[in-house]
Amino acid sequence: MPYAYLAAAIIFEILGTIGMKYADGFTRLIPSVLMVLCFAISFFCITFALKTLPVSVVYAIWAGVGTAIMAVLGLVMFNEPLPMQKVLATSLIILGVVMLNFSGEKPVDQVAAETEVKEMKTVPEKMVITPAVELRARSAVNRNSG
């Protein structure tokens, strides 16, 4: 599911970028409103992808794939040139995103679960504090900390 949110974030980021081109520096109302709305939806979707995927991977995919698609759409929709330098640079971006995906980073929730299990194994039974004792200890620290 996080990749579905990431895909939606990329789509709305691309739509927002197209809207930005048509907004003509915020001089046209409807494209300007659509641009802001698309970027807001994109950021909303990306926050859900970030709940479980590493930020380095999410941001690289979001920016890299968006850049690559916009290079092609710029050629098709806006008759922008596509010199070999742009093709090479876009290819390197895509290669970087692919390499980052194979970097072995674990999703955030998996790292958190492994850390929690590791911490549970390293705490001696004598040091386990019951919630009531912990609560009293915290309030004592808070009173004396000022």
JSON list of N, CA and C in Angstrom, two decimals, residues 53-132:
[
{"chain": "A", "resi": 53, "resn": "LEU", "atom": "N", "xyz": [7.96, 3.45, 4.59]},
{"chain": "A", "resi": 53, "resn": "LEU", "atom": "CA", "xyz": [9.14, 3.39, 3.72]},
{"chain": "A", "resi": 53, "resn": "LEU", "atom": "C", "xyz": [10.16, 4.43, 4.18]},
{"chain": "A", "resi": 54, "resn": "PRO", "atom": "N", "xyz": [11.45, 4.16, 3.99]},
{"chain": "A", "resi": 54, "resn": "PRO", "atom": "CA", "xyz": [12.49, 5.12, 4.37]},
{"chain": "A", "resi": 54, "resn": "PRO", "atom": "C", "xyz": [12.39, 6.41, 3.55]},
{"chain": "A", "resi": 55, "resn": "VAL", "atom": "N", "xyz": [12.63, 7.52, 4.19]},
{"chain": "A", "resi": 55, "resn": "VAL", "atom": "CA", "xyz": [12.50, 8.82, 3.54]},
{"chain": "A", "resi": 55, "resn": "VAL", "atom": "C", "xyz": [13.47, 8.95, 2.37]},
{"chain": "A", "resi": 56, "resn": "SER", "atom": "N", "xyz": [14.66, 8.39, 2.46]},
{"chain": "A", "resi": 56, "resn": "SER", "atom": "CA", "xyz": [15.61, 8.50, 1.36]},
{"chain": "A", "resi": 56, "resn": "SER", "atom": "C", "xyz": [15.10, 7.81, 0.10]},
{"chain": "A", "resi": 57, "resn": "VAL", "atom": "N", "xyz": [14.45, 6.69, 0.27]},
{"chain": "A", "resi": 57, "resn": "VAL", "atom": "CA", "xyz": [13.90, 5.95, -0.86]},
{"chain": "A", "resi": 57, "resn": "VAL", "atom": "C", "xyz": [12.67, 6.67, -1.42]},
{"chain": "A", "resi": 58, "resn": "VAL", "atom": "N", "xyz": [11.77, 7.08, -0.54]},
{"chain": "A", "resi": 58, "resn": "VAL", "atom": "CA", "xyz": [10.54, 7.75, -0.98]},
{"chain": "A", "resi": 58, "resn": "VAL", "atom": "C", "xyz": [10.86, 9.03, -1.74]},
{"chain": "A", "resi": 59, "resn": "TYR", "atom": "N", "xyz": [11.73, 9.84, -1.17]},
{"chain": "A", "resi": 59, "resn": "TYR", "atom": "CA", "xyz": [12.02, 11.12, -1.82]},
{"chain": "A", "resi": 59, "resn": "TYR", "atom": "C", "xyz": [12.74, 10.92, -3.15]},
{"chain": "A", "resi": 60, "resn": "ALA", "atom": "N", "xyz": [13.66, 9.97, -3.20]},
{"chain": "A", "resi": 60, "resn": "ALA", "atom": "CA", "xyz": [14.38, 9.72, -4.44]},
{"chain": "A", "resi": 60, "resn": "ALA", "atom": "C", "xyz": [13.44, 9.23, -5.55]},
{"chain": "A", "resi": 61, "resn": "ILE", "atom": "N", "xyz": [12.55, 8.32, -5.19]},
{"chain": "A", "resi": 61, "resn": "ILE", "atom": "CA", "xyz": [11.59, 7.82, -6.19]},
{"chain": "A", "resi": 61, "resn": "ILE", "atom": "C", "xyz": [10.66, 8.94, -6.62]},
{"chain": "A", "resi": 62, "resn": "TRP", "atom": "N", "xyz": [10.13, 9.68, -5.66]},
{"chain": "A", "resi": 62, "resn": "TRP", "atom": "CA", "xyz": [9.17, 10.76, -5.94]},
{"chain": "A", "resi": 62, "resn": "TRP", "atom": "C", "xyz": [9.80, 11.80, -6.86]},
{"chain": "A", "resi": 63, "resn": "ALA", "atom": "N", "xyz": [10.98, 12.26, -6.51]},
{"chain": "A", "resi": 63, "resn": "ALA", "atom": "CA", "xyz": [11.62, 13.30, -7.30]},
{"chain": "A", "resi": 63, "resn": "ALA", "atom": "C", "xyz": [12.17, 12.74, -8.62]},
{"chain": "A", "resi": 64, "resn": "GLY", "atom": "N", "xyz": [12.78, 11.57, -8.57]},
{"chain": "A", "resi": 64, "resn": "GLY", "atom": "CA", "xyz": [13.41, 11.01, -9.76]},
{"chain": "A", "resi": 64, "resn": "GLY", "atom": "C", "xyz": [12.41, 10.60, -10.83]},
{"chain": "A", "resi": 65, "resn": "VAL", "atom": "N", "xyz": [11.40, 9.87, -10.42]},
{"chain": "A", "resi": 65, "resn": "VAL", "atom": "CA", "xyz": [10.38, 9.42, -11.39]},
{"chain": "A", "resi": 65, "resn": "VAL", "atom": "C", "xyz": [9.60, 10.63, -11.91]},
{"chain": "A", "resi": 66, "resn": "GLY", "atom": "N", "xyz": [9.30, 11.56, -11.02]},
{"chain": "A", "resi": 66, "resn": "GLY", "atom": "CA", "xyz": [8.60, 12.78, -11.46]},
{"chain": "A", "resi": 66, "resn": "GLY", "atom": "C", "xyz": [9.41, 13.56, -12.47]},
{"chain": "A", "resi": 67, "resn": "THR", "atom": "N", "xyz": [10.70, 13.67, -12.23]},
{"chain": "A", "resi": 67, "resn": "THR", "atom": "CA", "xyz": [11.59, 14.38, -13.16]},
{"chain": "A", "resi": 67, "resn": "THR", "atom": "C", "xyz": [11.65, 13.68, -14.51]},
{"chain": "A", "resi": 68, "resn": "ALA", "atom": "N", "xyz": [11.78, 12.36, -14.47]},
{"chain": "A", "resi": 68, "resn": "ALA", "atom": "CA", "xyz": [11.87, 11.60, -15.72]},
{"chain": "A", "resi": 68, "resn": "ALA", "atom": "C", "xyz": [10.58, 11.72, -16.53]},
{"chain": "A", "resi": 69, "resn": "ILE", "atom": "N", "xyz": [9.45, 11.57, -15.87]},
{"chain": "A", "resi": 69, "resn": "ILE", "atom": "CA", "xyz": [8.17, 11.67, -16.58]},
{"chain": "A", "resi": 69, "resn": "ILE", "atom": "C", "xyz": [7.96, 13.08, -17.12]},
{"chain": "A", "resi": 70, "resn": "MET", "atom": "N", "xyz": [8.34, 14.10, -16.33]},
{"chain": "A", "resi": 70, "resn": "MET", "atom": "CA", "xyz": [8.17, 15.48, -16.79]},
{"chain": "A", "resi": 70, "resn": "MET", "atom": "C", "xyz": [9.07, 15.78, -17.98]},
{"chain": "A", "resi": 71, "resn": "ALA", "atom": "N", "xyz": [10.23, 15.15, -18.07]},
{"chain": "A", "resi": 71, "resn": "ALA", "atom": "CA", "xyz": [11.09, 15.36, -19.24]},
{"chain": "A", "resi": 71, "resn": "ALA", "atom": "C", "xyz": [10.39, 14.87, -20.51]},
{"chain": "A", "resi": 72, "resn": "VAL", "atom": "N", "xyz": [9.75, 13.71, -20.40]},
{"chain": "A", "resi": 72, "resn": "VAL", "atom": "CA", "xyz": [9.02, 13.16, -21.55]},
{"chain": "A", "resi": 72, "resn": "VAL", "atom": "C", "xyz": [7.78, 14.00, -21.85]},
{"chain": "A", "resi": 73, "resn": "LEU", "atom": "N", "xyz": [7.03, 14.37, -20.80]},
{"chain": "A", "resi": 73, "resn": "LEU", "atom": "CA", "xyz": [5.83, 15.18, -21.02]},
{"chain": "A", "resi": 73, "resn": "LEU", "atom": "C", "xyz": [6.17, 16.57, -21.55]},
{"chain": "A", "resi": 74, "resn": "GLY", "atom": "N", "xyz": [7.30, 17.11, -21.12]},
{"chain": "A", "resi": 74, "resn": "GLY", "atom": "CA", "xyz": [7.74, 18.40, -21.66]},
{"chain": "A", "resi": 74, "resn": "GLY", "atom": "C", "xyz": [7.97, 18.32, -23.16]},
{"chain": "A", "resi": 75, "resn": "LEU", "atom": "N", "xyz": [8.52, 17.21, -23.60]},
{"chain": "A", "resi": 75, "resn": "LEU", "atom": "CA", "xyz": [8.74, 16.98, -25.03]},
{"chain": "A", "resi": 75, "resn": "LEU", "atom": "C", "xyz": [7.41, 16.87, -25.77]},
{"chain": "A", "resi": 76, "resn": "VAL", "atom": "N", "xyz": [6.50, 16.06, -25.21]},
{"chain": "A", "resi": 76, "resn": "VAL", "atom": "CA", "xyz": [5.23, 15.77, -25.88]},
{"chain": "A", "resi": 76, "resn": "VAL", "atom": "C", "xyz": [4.25, 16.94, -25.80]},
{"chain": "A", "resi": 77, "resn": "MET", "atom": "N", "xyz": [4.07, 17.50, -24.60]},
{"chain": "A", "resi": 77, "resn": "MET", "atom": "CA", "xyz": [3.03, 18.51, -24.40]},
{"chain": "A", "resi": 77, "resn": "MET", "atom": "C", "xyz": [3.47, 19.93, -24.74]},
{"chain": "A", "resi": 78, "resn": "PHE", "atom": "N", "xyz": [4.74, 20.24, -24.45]},
{"chain": "A", "resi": 78, "resn": "PHE", "atom": "CA", "xyz": [5.19, 21.63, -24.58]},
{"chain": "A", "resi": 78, "resn": "PHE", "atom": "C", "xyz": [6.27, 21.82, -25.64]},
{"chain": "A", "resi": 79, "resn": "ASN", "atom": "N", "xyz": [6.51, 20.77, -26.43]},
{"chain": "A", "resi": 79, "resn": "ASN", "atom": "CA", "xyz": [7.50, 20.81, -27.52]},
{"chain": "A", "resi": 79, "resn": "ASN", "atom": "C", "xyz": [8.88, 21.27, -27.03]},
{"chain": "A", "resi": 80, "resn": "GLU", "atom": "N", "xyz": [9.24, 20.87, -25.82]},
{"chain": "A", "resi": 80, "resn": "GLU", "atom": "CA", "xyz": [10.56, 21.20, -25.30]},
{"chain": "A", "resi": 80, "resn": "GLU", "atom": "C", "xyz": [11.59, 20.28, -25.95]},
{"chain": "A", "resi": 81, "resn": "PRO", "atom": "N", "xyz": [12.79, 20.77, -26.14]},
{"chain": "A", "resi": 81, "resn": "PRO", "atom": "CA", "xyz": [13.81, 19.91, -26.75]},
{"chain": "A", "resi": 81, "resn": "PRO", "atom": "C", "xyz": [14.23, 18.80, -25.79]},
{"chain": "A", "resi": 82, "resn": "LEU", "atom": "N", "xyz": [14.69, 17.69, -26.36]},
{"chain": "A", "resi": 82, "resn": "LEU", "atom": "CA", "xyz": [15.18, 16.57, -25.57]},
{"chain": "A", "resi": 82, "resn": "LEU", "atom": "C", "xyz": [16.57, 16.19, -26.10]},
{"chain": "A", "resi": 83, "resn": "PRO", "atom": "N", "xyz": [17.56, 17.04, -25.76]},
{"chain": "A", "resi": 83, "resn": "PRO", "atom": "CA", "xyz": [18.92, 16.73, -26.24]},
{"chain": "A", "resi": 83, "resn": "PRO", "atom": "C", "xyz": [19.48, 15.50, -25.53]},
{"chain": "A", "resi": 84, "resn": "MET", "atom": "N", "xyz": [20.56, 14.96, -26.09]},
{"chain": "A", "resi": 84, "resn": "MET", "atom": "CA", "xyz": [21.17, 13.76, -25.54]},
{"chain": "A", "resi": 84, "resn": "MET", "atom": "C", "xyz": [21.61, 13.97, -24.09]},
{"chain": "A", "resi": 85, "resn": "GLN", "atom": "N", "xyz": [22.03, 15.17, -23.74]},
{"chain": "A", "resi": 85, "resn": "GLN", "atom": "CA", "xyz": [22.44, 15.46, -22.37]},
{"chain": "A", "resi": 85, "resn": "GLN", "atom": "C", "xyz": [21.28, 15.26, -21.39]},
{"chain": "A", "resi": 86, "resn": "LYS", "atom": "N", "xyz": [20.09, 15.69, -21.78]},
{"chain": "A", "resi": 86, "resn": "LYS", "atom": "CA", "xyz": [18.91, 15.52, -20.92]},
{"chain": "A", "resi": 86, "resn": "LYS", "atom": "C", "xyz": [18.53, 14.04, -20.82]},
{"chain": "A", "resi": 87, "resn": "VAL", "atom": "N", "xyz": [18.64, 13.31, -21.92]},
{"chain": "A", "resi": 87, "resn": "VAL", "atom": "CA", "xyz": [18.35, 11.87, -21.90]},
{"chain": "A", "resi": 87, "resn": "VAL", "atom": "C", "xyz": [19.33, 11.16, -20.97]},
{"chain": "A", "resi": 88, "resn": "LEU", "atom": "N", "xyz": [20.61, 11.49, -21.07]},
{"chain": "A", "resi": 88, "resn": "LEU", "atom": "CA", "xyz": [21.63, 10.87, -20.23]},
{"chain": "A", "resi": 88, "resn": "LEU", "atom": "C", "xyz": [21.39, 11.21, -18.75]},
{"chain": "A", "resi": 89, "resn": "ALA", "atom": "N", "xyz": [21.12, 12.48, -18.47]},
{"chain": "A", "resi": 89, "resn": "ALA", "atom": "CA", "xyz": [20.89, 12.90, -17.09]},
{"chain": "A", "resi": 89, "resn": "ALA", "atom": "C", "xyz": [19.66, 12.22, -16.49]},
{"chain": "A", "resi": 90, "resn": "THR", "atom": "N", "xyz": [18.60, 12.12, -17.27]},
{"chain": "A", "resi": 90, "resn": "THR", "atom": "CA", "xyz": [17.39, 11.45, -16.80]},
{"chain": "A", "resi": 90, "resn": "THR", "atom": "C", "xyz": [17.64, 9.96, -16.58]},
{"chain": "A", "resi": 91, "resn": "SER", "atom": "N", "xyz": [18.42, 9.36, -17.46]},
{"chain": "A", "resi": 91, "resn": "SER", "atom": "CA", "xyz": [18.77, 7.94, -17.29]},
{"chain": "A", "resi": 91, "resn": "SER", "atom": "C", "xyz": [19.57, 7.72, -16.02]},
{"chain": "A", "resi": 92, "resn": "LEU", "atom": "N", "xyz": [20.48, 8.63, -15.70]},
{"chain": "A", "resi": 92, "resn": "LEU", "atom": "CA", "xyz": [21.25, 8.53, -14.47]},
{"chain": "A", "resi": 92, "resn": "LEU", "atom": "C", "xyz": [20.37, 8.68, -13.23]},
{"chain": "A", "resi": 93, "resn": "ILE", "atom": "N", "xyz": [19.37, 9.55, -13.32]},
{"chain": "A", "resi": 93, "resn": "ILE", "atom": "CA", "xyz": [18.42, 9.70, -12.21]},
{"chain": "A", "resi": 93, "resn": "ILE", "atom": "C", "xyz": [17.68, 8.39, -11.98]},
{"chain": "A", "resi": 94, "resn": "ILE", "atom": "N", "xyz": [17.19, 7.80, -13.06]},
{"chain": "A", "resi": 94, "resn": "ILE", "atom": "CA", "xyz": [16.45, 6.54, -12.94]},
{"chain": "A", "resi": 94, "resn": "ILE", "atom": "C", "xyz": [17.38, 5.44, -12.40]},
{"chain": "A", "resi": 95, "resn": "LEU", "atom": "N", "xyz": [18.60, 5.37, -12.89]},
{"chain": "A", "resi": 95, "resn": "LEU", "atom": "CA", "xyz": [19.56, 4.39, -12.39]},
{"chain": "A", "resi": 95, "resn": "LEU", "atom": "C", "xyz": [19.82, 4.60, -10.89]},
{"chain": "A", "resi": 96, "resn": "GLY", "atom": "N", "xyz": [19.95, 5.84, -10.48]},
{"chain": "A", "resi": 96, "resn": "GLY", "atom": "CA", "xyz": [20.15, 6.13, -9.06]},
{"chain": "A", "resi": 96, "resn": "GLY", "atom": "C", "xyz": [18.98, 5.69, -8.20]},
{"chain": "A", "resi": 97, "resn": "VAL", "atom": "N", "xyz": [17.77, 5.91, -8.68]},
{"chain": "A", "resi": 97, "resn": "VAL", "atom": "CA", "xyz": [16.57, 5.48, -7.94]},
{"chain": "A", "resi": 97, "resn": "VAL", "atom": "C", "xyz": [16.54, 3.96, -7.83]},
{"chain": "A", "resi": 98, "resn": "VAL", "atom": "N", "xyz": [16.85, 3.27, -8.92]},
{"chain": "A", "resi": 98, "resn": "VAL", "atom": "CA", "xyz": [16.87, 1.81, -8.88]},
{"chain": "A", "resi": 98, "resn": "VAL", "atom": "C", "xyz": [17.93, 1.31, -7.91]},
{"chain": "A", "resi": 99, "resn": "MET", "atom": "N", "xyz": [19.11, 1.89, -7.96]},
{"chain": "A", "resi": 99, "resn": "MET", "atom": "CA", "xyz": [20.18, 1.47, -7.04]},
{"chain": "A", "resi": 99, "resn": "MET", "atom": "C", "xyz": [19.81, 1.74, -5.59]},
{"chain": "A", "resi": 100, "resn": "LEU", "atom": "N", "xyz": [19.16, 2.85, -5.34]},
{"chain": "A", "resi": 100, "resn": "LEU", "atom": "CA", "xyz": [18.74, 3.18, -3.99]},
{"chain": "A", "resi": 100, "resn": "LEU", "atom": "C", "xyz": [17.71, 2.18, -3.48]},
{"chain": "A", "resi": 101, "resn": "ASN", "atom": "N", "xyz": [16.85, 1.70, -4.36]},
{"chain": "A", "resi": 101, "resn": "ASN", "atom": "CA", "xyz": [15.86, 0.70, -3.96]},
{"chain": "A", "resi": 101, "resn": "ASN", "atom": "C", "xyz": [16.50, -0.63, -3.60]},
{"chain": "A", "resi": 102, "resn": "PHE", "atom": "N", "xyz": [17.64, -0.92, -4.17]},
{"chain": "A", "resi": 102, "resn": "PHE", "atom": "CA", "xyz": [18.34, -2.17, -3.87]},
{"chain": "A", "resi": 102, "resn": "PHE", "atom": "C", "xyz": [19.43, -1.98, -2.82]},
{"chain": "A", "resi": 103, "resn": "SER", "atom": "N", "xyz": [19.38, -0.86, -2.11]},
{"chain": "A", "resi": 103, "resn": "SER", "atom": "CA", "xyz": [20.43, -0.57, -1.13]},
{"chain": "A", "resi": 103, "resn": "SER", "atom": "C", "xyz": [20.30, -1.39, 0.15]},
{"chain": "A", "resi": 104, "resn": "GLY", "atom": "N", "xyz": [19.20, -2.12, 0.29]},
{"chain": "A", "resi": 104, "resn": "GLY", "atom": "CA", "xyz": [19.03, -2.97, 1.46]},
{"chain": "A", "resi": 104, "resn": "GLY", "atom": "C", "xyz": [18.39, -2.27, 2.65]},
{"chain": "A", "resi": 105, "resn": "GLU", "atom": "N", "xyz": [17.92, -1.05, 2.47]},
{"chain": "A", "resi": 105, "resn": "GLU", "atom": "CA", "xyz": [17.25, -0.36, 3.57]},
{"chain": "A", "resi": 105, "resn": "GLU", "atom": "C", "xyz": [15.94, -1.06, 3.87]},
{"chain": "A", "resi": 106, "resn": "LYS", "atom": "N", "xyz": [15.65, -1.18, 5.15]},
{"chain": "A", "resi": 106, "resn": "LYS", "atom": "CA", "xyz": [14.42, -1.83, 5.58]},
{"chain": "A", "resi": 106, "resn": "LYS", "atom": "C", "xyz": [13.34, -0.77, 5.81]},
{"chain": "A", "resi": 107, "resn": "PRO", "atom": "N", "xyz": [12.08, -1.15, 5.63]},
{"chain": "A", "resi": 107, "resn": "PRO", "atom": "CA", "xyz": [11.00, -0.22, 5.93]},
{"chain": "A", "resi": 107, "resn": "PRO", "atom": "C", "xyz": [11.04, 0.21, 7.40]},
{"chain": "A", "resi": 108, "resn": "VAL", "atom": "N", "xyz": [10.57, 1.41, 7.67]},
{"chain": "A", "resi": 108, "resn": "VAL", "atom": "CA", "xyz": [10.62, 2.00, 9.01]},
{"chain": "A", "resi": 108, "resn": "VAL", "atom": "C", "xyz": [9.94, 1.11, 10.04]},
{"chain": "A", "resi": 109, "resn": "ASP", "atom": "N", "xyz": [8.77, 0.56, 9.72]},
{"chain": "A", "resi": 109, "resn": "ASP", "atom": "CA", "xyz": [8.06, -0.26, 10.70]},
{"chain": "A", "resi": 109, "resn": "ASP", "atom": "C", "xyz": [8.81, -1.54, 11.01]},
{"chain": "A", "resi": 110, "resn": "GLN", "atom": "N", "xyz": [9.54, -2.09, 10.03]},
{"chain": "A", "resi": 110, "resn": "GLN", "atom": "CA", "xyz": [10.31, -3.31, 10.27]},
{"chain": "A", "resi": 110, "resn": "GLN", "atom": "C", "xyz": [11.51, -3.00, 11.17]},
{"chain": "A", "resi": 111, "resn": "VAL", "atom": "N", "xyz": [12.17, -1.87, 10.96]},
{"chain": "A", "resi": 111, "resn": "VAL", "atom": "CA", "xyz": [13.29, -1.47, 11.80]},
{"chain": "A", "resi": 111, "resn": "VAL", "atom": "C", "xyz": [12.82, -1.22, 13.22]},
{"chain": "A", "resi": 112, "resn": "ALA", "atom": "N", "xyz": [11.67, -0.56, 13.37]},
{"chain": "A", "resi": 112, "resn": "ALA", "atom": "CA", "xyz": [11.12, -0.29, 14.70]},
{"chain": "A", "resi": 112, "resn": "ALA", "atom": "C", "xyz": [10.79, -1.58, 15.42]},
{"chain": "A", "resi": 113, "resn": "ALA", "atom": "N", "xyz": [10.19, -2.54, 14.72]},
{"chain": "A", "resi": 113, "resn": "ALA", "atom": "CA", "xyz": [9.83, -3.81, 15.35]},
{"chain": "A", "resi": 113, "resn": "ALA", "atom": "C", "xyz": [11.08, -4.57, 15.77]},
{"chain": "A", "resi": 114, "resn": "GLU", "atom": "N", "xyz": [12.11, -4.58, 14.93]},
{"chain": "A", "resi": 114, "resn": "GLU", "atom": "CA", "xyz": [13.35, -5.27, 15.28]},
{"chain": "A", "resi": 114, "resn": "GLU", "atom": "C", "xyz": [14.04, -4.60, 16.46]},
{"chain": "A", "resi": 115, "resn": "THR", "atom": "N", "xyz": [14.01, -3.27, 16.51]},
{"chain": "A", "resi": 115, "resn": "THR", "atom": "CA", "xyz": [14.61, -2.55, 17.62]},
{"chain": "A", "resi": 115, "resn": "THR", "atom": "C", "xyz": [13.88, -2.85, 18.92]},
{"chain": "A", "resi": 116, "resn": "GLU", "atom": "N", "xyz": [12.56, -2.89, 18.85]},
{"chain": "A", "resi": 116, "resn": "GLU", "atom": "CA", "xyz": [11.76, -3.18, 20.03]},
{"chain": "A", "resi": 116, "resn": "GLU", "atom": "C", "xyz": [12.06, -4.58, 20.56]},
{"chain": "A", "resi": 117, "resn": "VAL", "atom": "N", "xyz": [12.17, -5.55, 19.69]},
{"chain": "A", "resi": 117, "resn": "VAL", "atom": "CA", "xyz": [12.48, -6.92, 20.11]},
{"chain": "A", "resi": 117, "resn": "VAL", "atom": "C", "xyz": [13.88, -6.96, 20.70]},
{"chain": "A", "resi": 118, "resn": "LYS", "atom": "N", "xyz": [14.83, -6.29, 20.09]},
{"chain": "A", "resi": 118, "resn": "LYS", "atom": "CA", "xyz": [16.20, -6.27, 20.58]},
{"chain": "A", "resi": 118, "resn": "LYS", "atom": "C", "xyz": [16.27, -5.63, 21.97]},
{"chain": "A", "resi": 119, "resn": "GLU", "atom": "N", "xyz": [15.55, -4.51, 22.15]},
{"chain": "A", "resi": 119, "resn": "GLU", "atom": "CA", "xyz": [15.53, -3.85, 23.44]},
{"chain": "A", "resi": 119, "resn": "GLU", "atom": "C", "xyz": [14.90, -4.73, 24.51]},
{"chain": "A", "resi": 120, "resn": "MET", "atom": "N", "xyz": [13.85, -5.46, 24.13]},
{"chain": "A", "resi": 120, "resn": "MET", "atom": "CA", "xyz": [13.19, -6.33, 25.09]},
{"chain": "A", "resi": 120, "resn": "MET", "atom": "C", "xyz": [14.14, -7.43, 25.55]},
{"chain": "A", "resi": 121, "resn": "LYS", "atom": "N", "xyz": [14.99, -7.91, 24.66]},
{"chain": "A", "resi": 121, "resn": "LYS", "atom": "CA", "xyz": [15.92, -8.98, 25.01]},
{"chain": "A", "resi": 121, "resn": "LYS", "atom": "C", "xyz": [17.06, -8.48, 25.88]},
{"chain": "A", "resi": 122, "resn": "THR", "atom": "N", "xyz": [17.43, -7.20, 25.77]},
{"chain": "A", "resi": 122, "resn": "THR", "atom": "CA", "xyz": [18.58, -6.69, 26.50]},
{"chain": "A", "resi": 122, "resn": "THR", "atom": "C", "xyz": [18.24, -6.15, 27.88]},
{"chain": "A", "resi": 123, "resn": "VAL", "atom": "N", "xyz": [16.99, -5.94, 28.23]},
{"chain": "A", "resi": 123, "resn": "VAL", "atom": "CA", "xyz": [16.60, -5.41, 29.54]},
{"chain": "A", "resi": 123, "resn": "VAL", "atom": "C", "xyz": [16.49, -6.56, 30.52]},
{"chain": "A", "resi": 124, "resn": "PRO", "atom": "N", "xyz": [17.31, -6.55, 31.60]},
{"chain": "A", "resi": 124, "resn": "PRO", "atom": "CA", "xyz": [17.18, -7.60, 32.61]},
{"chain": "A", "resi": 124, "resn": "PRO", "atom": "C", "xyz": [15.84, -7.52, 33.30]},
{"chain": "A", "resi": 125, "resn": "GLU", "atom": "N", "xyz": [15.35, -8.66, 33.75]},
{"chain": "A", "resi": 125, "resn": "GLU", "atom": "CA", "xyz": [14.04, -8.71, 34.38]},
{"chain": "A", "resi": 125, "resn": "GLU", "atom": "C", "xyz": [13.98, -7.84, 35.62]},
{"chain": "A", "resi": 126, "resn": "LYS", "atom": "N", "xyz": [15.07, -7.68, 36.34]},
{"chain": "A", "resi": 126, "resn": "LYS", "atom": "CA", "xyz": [15.09, -6.87, 37.55]},
{"chain": "A", "resi": 126, "resn": "LYS", "atom": "C", "xyz": [14.80, -5.41, 37.25]},
{"chain": "A", "resi": 127, "resn": "MET", "atom": "N", "xyz": [15.16, -4.96, 36.05]},
{"chain": "A", "resi": 127, "resn": "MET", "atom": "CA", "xyz": [15.04, -3.56, 35.72]},
{"chain": "A", "resi": 127, "resn": "MET", "atom": "C", "xyz": [13.69, -3.18, 35.13]},
{"chain": "A", "resi": 128, "resn": "VAL", "atom": "N", "xyz": [12.80, -4.13, 34.94]},
{"chain": "A", "resi": 128, "resn": "VAL", "atom": "CA", "xyz": [11.50, -3.83, 34.38]},
{"chain": "A", "resi": 128, "resn": "VAL", "atom": "C", "xyz": [10.69, -3.07, 35.41]},
{"chain": "A", "resi": 129, "resn": "ILE", "atom": "N", "xyz": [10.20, -1.92, 35.03]},
{"chain": "A", "resi": 129, "resn": "ILE", "atom": "CA", "xyz": [9.46, -1.05, 35.94]},
{"chain": "A", "resi": 129, "resn": "ILE", "atom": "C", "xyz": [7.98, -1.15, 35.61]},
{"chain": "A", "resi": 130, "resn": "THR", "atom": "N", "xyz": [7.16, -1.29, 36.62]},
{"chain": "A", "resi": 130, "resn": "THR", "atom": "CA", "xyz": [5.73, -1.35, 36.38]},
{"chain": "A", "resi": 130, "resn": "THR", "atom": "C", "xyz": [5.25, 0.05, 36.04]},
{"chain": "A", "resi": 131, "resn": "PRO", "atom": "N", "xyz": [4.15, 0.17, 35.32]},
{"chain": "A", "resi": 131, "resn": "PRO", "atom": "CA", "xyz": [3.67, 1.49, 34.91]},
{"chain": "A", "resi": 131, "resn": "PRO", "atom": "C", "xyz": [3.41, 2.43, 36.08]},
{"chain": "A", "resi": 132, "resn": "ALA", "atom": "N", "xyz": [2.89, 1.95, 37.19]},
{"chain": "A", "resi": 132, "resn": "ALA", "atom": "CA", "xyz": [2.59, 2.83, 38.32]},
{"chain": "A", "resi": 132, "resn": "ALA", "atom": "C", "xyz": [3.88, 3.40, 38.90]}
]
